[in-house]
CSV table of C-alpha atoms in Angstrom, one decimal:
chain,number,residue,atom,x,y,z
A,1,UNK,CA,103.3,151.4,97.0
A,2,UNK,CA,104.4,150.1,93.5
A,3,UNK,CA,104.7,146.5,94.2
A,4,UNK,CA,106.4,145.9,90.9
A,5,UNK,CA,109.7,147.6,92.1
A,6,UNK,CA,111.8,146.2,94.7
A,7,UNK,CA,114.9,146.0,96.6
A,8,UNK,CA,115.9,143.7,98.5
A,9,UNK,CA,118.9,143.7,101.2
A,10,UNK,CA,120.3,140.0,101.8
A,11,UNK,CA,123.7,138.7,102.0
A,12,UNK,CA,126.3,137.5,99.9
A,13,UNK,CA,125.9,134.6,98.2
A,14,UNK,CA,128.0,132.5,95.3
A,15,UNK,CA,127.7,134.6,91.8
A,16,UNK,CA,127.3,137.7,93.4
A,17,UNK,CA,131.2,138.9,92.6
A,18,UNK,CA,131.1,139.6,89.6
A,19,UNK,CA,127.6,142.3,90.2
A,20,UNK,CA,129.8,143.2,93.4
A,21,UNK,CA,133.5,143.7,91.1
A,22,UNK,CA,131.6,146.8,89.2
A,23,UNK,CA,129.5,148.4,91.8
A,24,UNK,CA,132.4,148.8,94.2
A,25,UNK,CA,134.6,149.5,91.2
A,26,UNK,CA,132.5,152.7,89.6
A,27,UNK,CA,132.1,153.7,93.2
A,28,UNK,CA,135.9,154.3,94.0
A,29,UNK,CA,136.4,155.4,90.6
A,30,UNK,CA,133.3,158.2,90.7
A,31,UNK,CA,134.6,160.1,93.5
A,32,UNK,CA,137.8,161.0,91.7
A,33,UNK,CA,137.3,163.8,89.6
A,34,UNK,CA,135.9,165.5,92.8
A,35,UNK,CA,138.7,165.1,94.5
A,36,UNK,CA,140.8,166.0,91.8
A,37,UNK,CA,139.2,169.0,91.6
A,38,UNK,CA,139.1,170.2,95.4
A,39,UNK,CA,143.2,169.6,95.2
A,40,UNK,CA,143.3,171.8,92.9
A,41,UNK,CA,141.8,174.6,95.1
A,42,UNK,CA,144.2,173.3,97.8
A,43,UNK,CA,146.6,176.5,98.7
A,44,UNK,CA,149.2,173.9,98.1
A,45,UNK,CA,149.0,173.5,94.4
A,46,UNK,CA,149.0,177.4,94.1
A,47,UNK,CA,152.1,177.9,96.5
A,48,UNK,CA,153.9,174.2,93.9
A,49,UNK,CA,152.6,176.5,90.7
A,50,UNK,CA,153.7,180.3,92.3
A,51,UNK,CA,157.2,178.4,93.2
A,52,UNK,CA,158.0,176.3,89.9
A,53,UNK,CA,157.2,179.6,88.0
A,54,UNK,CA,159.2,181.9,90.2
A,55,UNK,CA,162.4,179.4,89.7
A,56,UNK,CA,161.6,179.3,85.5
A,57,UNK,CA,161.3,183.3,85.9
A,58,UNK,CA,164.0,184.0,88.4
A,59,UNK,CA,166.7,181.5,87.6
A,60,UNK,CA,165.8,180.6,83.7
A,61,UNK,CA,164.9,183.7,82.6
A,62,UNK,CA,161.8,182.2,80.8
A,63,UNK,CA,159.2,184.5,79.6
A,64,UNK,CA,155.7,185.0,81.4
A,65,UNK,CA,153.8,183.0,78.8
A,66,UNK,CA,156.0,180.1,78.9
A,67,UNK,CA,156.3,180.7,82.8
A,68,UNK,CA,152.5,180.2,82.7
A,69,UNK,CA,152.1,177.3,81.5
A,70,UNK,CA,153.4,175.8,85.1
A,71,UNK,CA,149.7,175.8,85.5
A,72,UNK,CA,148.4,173.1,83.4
A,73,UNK,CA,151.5,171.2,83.7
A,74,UNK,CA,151.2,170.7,87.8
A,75,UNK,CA,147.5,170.0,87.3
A,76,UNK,CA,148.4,166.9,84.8
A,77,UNK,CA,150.2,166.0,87.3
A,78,UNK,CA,148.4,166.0,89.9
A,79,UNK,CA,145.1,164.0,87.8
A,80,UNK,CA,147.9,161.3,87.0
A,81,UNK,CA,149.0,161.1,90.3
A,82,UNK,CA,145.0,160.9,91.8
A,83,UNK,CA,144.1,158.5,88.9
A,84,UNK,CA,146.9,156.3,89.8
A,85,UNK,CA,145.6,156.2,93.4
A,86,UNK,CA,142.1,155.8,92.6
A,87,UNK,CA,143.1,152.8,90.4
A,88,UNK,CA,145.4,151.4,93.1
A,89,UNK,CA,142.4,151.4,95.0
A,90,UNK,CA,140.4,149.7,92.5
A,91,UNK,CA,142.8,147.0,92.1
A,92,UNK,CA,142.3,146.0,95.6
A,93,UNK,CA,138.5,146.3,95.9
A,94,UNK,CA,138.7,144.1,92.5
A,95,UNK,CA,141.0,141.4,94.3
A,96,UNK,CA,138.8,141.3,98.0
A,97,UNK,CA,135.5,140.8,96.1
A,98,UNK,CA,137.0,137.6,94.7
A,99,UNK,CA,138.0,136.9,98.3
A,100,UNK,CA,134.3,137.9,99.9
A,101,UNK,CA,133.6,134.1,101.2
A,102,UNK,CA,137.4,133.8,103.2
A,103,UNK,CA,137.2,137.3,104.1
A,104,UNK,CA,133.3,138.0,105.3
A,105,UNK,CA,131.4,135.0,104.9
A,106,UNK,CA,133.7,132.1,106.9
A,107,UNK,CA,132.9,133.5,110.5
A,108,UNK,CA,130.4,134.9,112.6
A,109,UNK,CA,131.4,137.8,113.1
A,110,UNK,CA,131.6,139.6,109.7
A,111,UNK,CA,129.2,139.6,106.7
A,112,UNK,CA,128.7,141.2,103.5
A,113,UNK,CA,125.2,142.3,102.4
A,114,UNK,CA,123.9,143.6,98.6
A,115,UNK,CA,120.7,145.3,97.6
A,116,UNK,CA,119.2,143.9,94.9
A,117,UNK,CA,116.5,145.3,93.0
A,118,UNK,CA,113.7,143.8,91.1
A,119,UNK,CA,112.2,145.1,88.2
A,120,UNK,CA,109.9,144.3,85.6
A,121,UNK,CA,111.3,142.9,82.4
A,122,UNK,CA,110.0,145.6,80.0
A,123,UNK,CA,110.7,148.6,82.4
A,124,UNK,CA,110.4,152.1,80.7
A,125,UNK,CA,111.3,153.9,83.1
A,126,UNK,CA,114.7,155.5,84.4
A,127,UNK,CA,115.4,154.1,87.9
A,128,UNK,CA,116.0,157.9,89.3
A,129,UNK,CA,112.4,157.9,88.7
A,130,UNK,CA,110.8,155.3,90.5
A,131,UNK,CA,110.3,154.5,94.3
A,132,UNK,CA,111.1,151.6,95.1
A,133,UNK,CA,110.1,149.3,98.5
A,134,UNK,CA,113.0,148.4,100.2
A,135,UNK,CA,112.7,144.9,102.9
A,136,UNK,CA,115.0,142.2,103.8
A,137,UNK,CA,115.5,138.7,102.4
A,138,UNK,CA,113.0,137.7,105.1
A,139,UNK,CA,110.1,140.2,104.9
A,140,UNK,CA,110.5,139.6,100.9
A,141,UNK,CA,110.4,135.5,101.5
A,142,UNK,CA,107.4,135.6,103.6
A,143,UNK,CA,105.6,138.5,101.4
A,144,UNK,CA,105.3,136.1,99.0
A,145,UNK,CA,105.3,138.3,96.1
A,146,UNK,CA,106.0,136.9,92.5
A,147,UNK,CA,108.9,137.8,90.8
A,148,UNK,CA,108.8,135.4,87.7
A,149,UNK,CA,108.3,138.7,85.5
A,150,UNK,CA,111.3,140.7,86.7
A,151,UNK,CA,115.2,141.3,86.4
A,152,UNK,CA,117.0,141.5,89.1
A,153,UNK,CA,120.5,143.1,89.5
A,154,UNK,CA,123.0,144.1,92.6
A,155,UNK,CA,122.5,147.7,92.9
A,156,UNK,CA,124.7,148.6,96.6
A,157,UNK,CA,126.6,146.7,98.9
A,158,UNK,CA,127.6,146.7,102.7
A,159,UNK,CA,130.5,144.9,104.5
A,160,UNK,CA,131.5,144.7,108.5
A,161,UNK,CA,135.0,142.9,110.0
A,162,UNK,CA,136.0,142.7,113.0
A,163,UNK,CA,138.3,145.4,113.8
A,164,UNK,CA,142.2,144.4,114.2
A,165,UNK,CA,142.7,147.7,115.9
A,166,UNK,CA,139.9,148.3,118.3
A,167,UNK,CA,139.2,146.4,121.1
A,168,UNK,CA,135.5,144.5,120.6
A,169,UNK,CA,135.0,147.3,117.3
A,170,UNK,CA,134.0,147.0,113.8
A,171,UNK,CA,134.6,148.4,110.8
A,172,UNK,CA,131.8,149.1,107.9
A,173,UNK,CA,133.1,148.6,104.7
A,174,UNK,CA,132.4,149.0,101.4
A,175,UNK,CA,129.1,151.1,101.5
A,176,UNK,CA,127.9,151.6,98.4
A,177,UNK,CA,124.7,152.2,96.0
A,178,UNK,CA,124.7,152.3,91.8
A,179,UNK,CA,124.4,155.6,90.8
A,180,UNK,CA,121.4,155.6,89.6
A,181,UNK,CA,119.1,153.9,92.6
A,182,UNK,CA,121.0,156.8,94.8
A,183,UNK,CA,118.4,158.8,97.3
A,184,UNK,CA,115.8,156.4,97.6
A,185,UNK,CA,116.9,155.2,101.0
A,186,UNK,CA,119.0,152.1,100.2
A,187,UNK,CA,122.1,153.0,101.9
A,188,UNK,CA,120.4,154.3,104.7
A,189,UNK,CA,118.6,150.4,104.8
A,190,UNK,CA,122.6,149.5,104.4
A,191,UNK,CA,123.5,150.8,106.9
A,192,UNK,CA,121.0,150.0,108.9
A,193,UNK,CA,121.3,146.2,108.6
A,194,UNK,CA,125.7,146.3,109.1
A,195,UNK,CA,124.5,148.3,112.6
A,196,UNK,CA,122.2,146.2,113.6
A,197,UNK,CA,124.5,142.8,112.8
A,198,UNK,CA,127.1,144.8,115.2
A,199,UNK,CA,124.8,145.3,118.3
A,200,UNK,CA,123.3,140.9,117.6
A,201,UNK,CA,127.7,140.1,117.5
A,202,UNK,CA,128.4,142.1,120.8
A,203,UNK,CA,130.4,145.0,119.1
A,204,UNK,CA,131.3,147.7,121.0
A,205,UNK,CA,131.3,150.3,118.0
A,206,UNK,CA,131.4,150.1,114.4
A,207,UNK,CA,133.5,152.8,112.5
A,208,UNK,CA,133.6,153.9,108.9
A,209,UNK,CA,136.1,155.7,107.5
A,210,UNK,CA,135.3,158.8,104.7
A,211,UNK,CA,137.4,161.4,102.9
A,212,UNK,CA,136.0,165.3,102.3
A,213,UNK,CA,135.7,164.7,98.9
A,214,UNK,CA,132.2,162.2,99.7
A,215,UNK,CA,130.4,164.3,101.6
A,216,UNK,CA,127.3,162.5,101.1
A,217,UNK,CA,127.8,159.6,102.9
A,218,UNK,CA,129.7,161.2,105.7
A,219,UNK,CA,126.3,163.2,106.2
A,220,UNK,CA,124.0,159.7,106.1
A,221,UNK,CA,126.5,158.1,109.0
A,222,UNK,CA,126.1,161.4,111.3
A,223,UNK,CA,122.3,161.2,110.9
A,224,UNK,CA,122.3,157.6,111.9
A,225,UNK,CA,124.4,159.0,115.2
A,226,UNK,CA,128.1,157.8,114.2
A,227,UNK,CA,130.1,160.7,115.8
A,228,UNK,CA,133.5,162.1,114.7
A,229,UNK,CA,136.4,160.2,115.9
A,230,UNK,CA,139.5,161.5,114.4
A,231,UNK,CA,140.8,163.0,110.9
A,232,UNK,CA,144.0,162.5,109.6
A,233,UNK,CA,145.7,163.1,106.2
A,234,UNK,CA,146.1,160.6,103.5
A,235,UNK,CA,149.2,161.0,100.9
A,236,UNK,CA,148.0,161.3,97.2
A,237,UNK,CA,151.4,162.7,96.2
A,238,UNK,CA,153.8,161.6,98.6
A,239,UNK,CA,153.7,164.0,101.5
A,240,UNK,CA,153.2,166.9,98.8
A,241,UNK,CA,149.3,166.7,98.3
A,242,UNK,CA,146.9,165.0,100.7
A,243,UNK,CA,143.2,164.7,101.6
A,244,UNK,CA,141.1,164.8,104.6
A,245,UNK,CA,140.0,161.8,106.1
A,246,UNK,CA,137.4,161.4,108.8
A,247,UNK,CA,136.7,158.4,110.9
A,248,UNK,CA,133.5,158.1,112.6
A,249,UNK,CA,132.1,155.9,115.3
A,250,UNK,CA,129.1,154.4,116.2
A,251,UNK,CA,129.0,153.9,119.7
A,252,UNK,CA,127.0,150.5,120.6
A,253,UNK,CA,125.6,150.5,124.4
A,254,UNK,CA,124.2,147.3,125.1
A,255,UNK,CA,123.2,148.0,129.0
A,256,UNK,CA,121.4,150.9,127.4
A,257,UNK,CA,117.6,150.2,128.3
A,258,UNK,CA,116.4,152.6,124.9
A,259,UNK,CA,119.6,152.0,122.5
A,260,UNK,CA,118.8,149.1,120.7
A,261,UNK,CA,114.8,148.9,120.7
A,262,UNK,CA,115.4,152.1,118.9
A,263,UNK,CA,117.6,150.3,115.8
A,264,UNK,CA,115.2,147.6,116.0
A,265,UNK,CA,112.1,150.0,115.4
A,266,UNK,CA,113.9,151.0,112.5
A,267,UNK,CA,114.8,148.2,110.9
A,268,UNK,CA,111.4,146.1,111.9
A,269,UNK,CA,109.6,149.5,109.7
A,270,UNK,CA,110.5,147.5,106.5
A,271,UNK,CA,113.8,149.5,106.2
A,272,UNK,CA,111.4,152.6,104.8
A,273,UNK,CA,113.5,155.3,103.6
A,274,UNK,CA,114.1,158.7,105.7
């Protein structure tokens, strides 16, 4: 394997935030046009459109035409309302990345983790393209390899806290990967190494939360074996528009005698992609 690329998952450390601010930032912002667009196939926003232009119709005796243009006009709505969400959102990843060392690095029992890749200086090639080989901070410190001729950039994060709500749970947070290093296997080796911290702390699960709208990495936590622990609707527009949220679990059994040597055979396999 091309020794020449490389991604490495370590933790946080000093300098990191800013790398962190606009990996988590595109990440929240990426997924809303998709979910802009499955509202608008929602039966609600047909039944808001069929109702406003009944009432124009019915009670203003507005023509068809101008009854028609209910359409557009709901679905403005409807982007503002999800962009102003979204941005909401942003605004508080933005503020706990500035927070990281209080919130996930001053205990034992949390921690935030980024992949960062490696790549030569004069690379010609677009990341999509290449394989990369994916280890931890201490398979890359005792591979010894020399990196004097490469960049290196913050290319996904991971994050696990201690659960408020559930008693000796955790929650994984902020699972992301850039865009472009996406399929290669590093949120899988993400999610591998925020497991893996949960069974070492004595977790008894670790849950992640998803909506329908990122189906992708709802489909990576079931293959890992999180199971389905509840859905429940989020407001977008008040009570008027919502989306699906699922929360899954990861069930951590540490009197099982073939649980854990099986997470450790995974993550001892140099974090190799599935």
């Amino acid at each position: 394997m091309d020794m020449a690329h490389i991604i490495v998952i370590r933790c946080y450390k000093p300098g990191d935030e800013l790398y962190c601010k606009e990996i988590l930032k595109n990440s929240v912002m990426s997924s809303m046009n998709a979910t802009f667009l499955g509202i608008l196939f929602k039966e609600i926003f047909f039944q808001v459109v069929i109702l406003l232009s009944a009432i124009m119709f019915i009670f203003f005796g507005l023509p068809l035409t101008v009854c028609s243009l209910v359409i557009p006009a709901v679905a403005i709505l409807v982007y503002i309302g999800t962009y102003l969400e979204f941005l909401t959102k942003a605004m508080e990843v933005d503020k706990e990345v500035f927070n990281i060392p209080r919130v996930y690095m001053s205990n034992a029992f949390s921690c935030f983790w980024v992949a960062e890749a490696f790549e030569p200086y004069l690379m010609n090639f677009n990341p999509k393209d290449v394989q990369y080989k994916i280890m931890t901070e201490q398979q890359f410190c005792d591979s010894n390899i020399d990196v004097s001729s490469h960049t290196k950039k913050i290319v996904g994060t991971v994050a696990l806290s201690k659960s408020h709500r559930l008693d000796k749970g955790a929650w994984i947070k902020r699972l992301c990967v850039h865009e472009q290093y996406r399929r290669k296997g590093i949120a899988s080796s993400l999610l591998n190494v925020s497991i893996q911290f949960a069974i070492d702390q004595g977790y008894s699960c670790a849950n992640v939360v998803a909506s329908e709208y990122t189906q992708g990495g709802r489909e990576l936590c079931l293959k890992k074996g999180f199971e389905l622990q509840q859905m429940y609707h989020k407001s977008i527009l008040g009570s008027l528009i919502t989306i699906l949220i699922y929360e899954l679990t990861y069930q951590i059994k540490p009197d099982s005698d073939n649980y854990a040597p099986m997470i450790d055979i995974r993550l001892s396999n140099h974090l190799l992609n599935y």
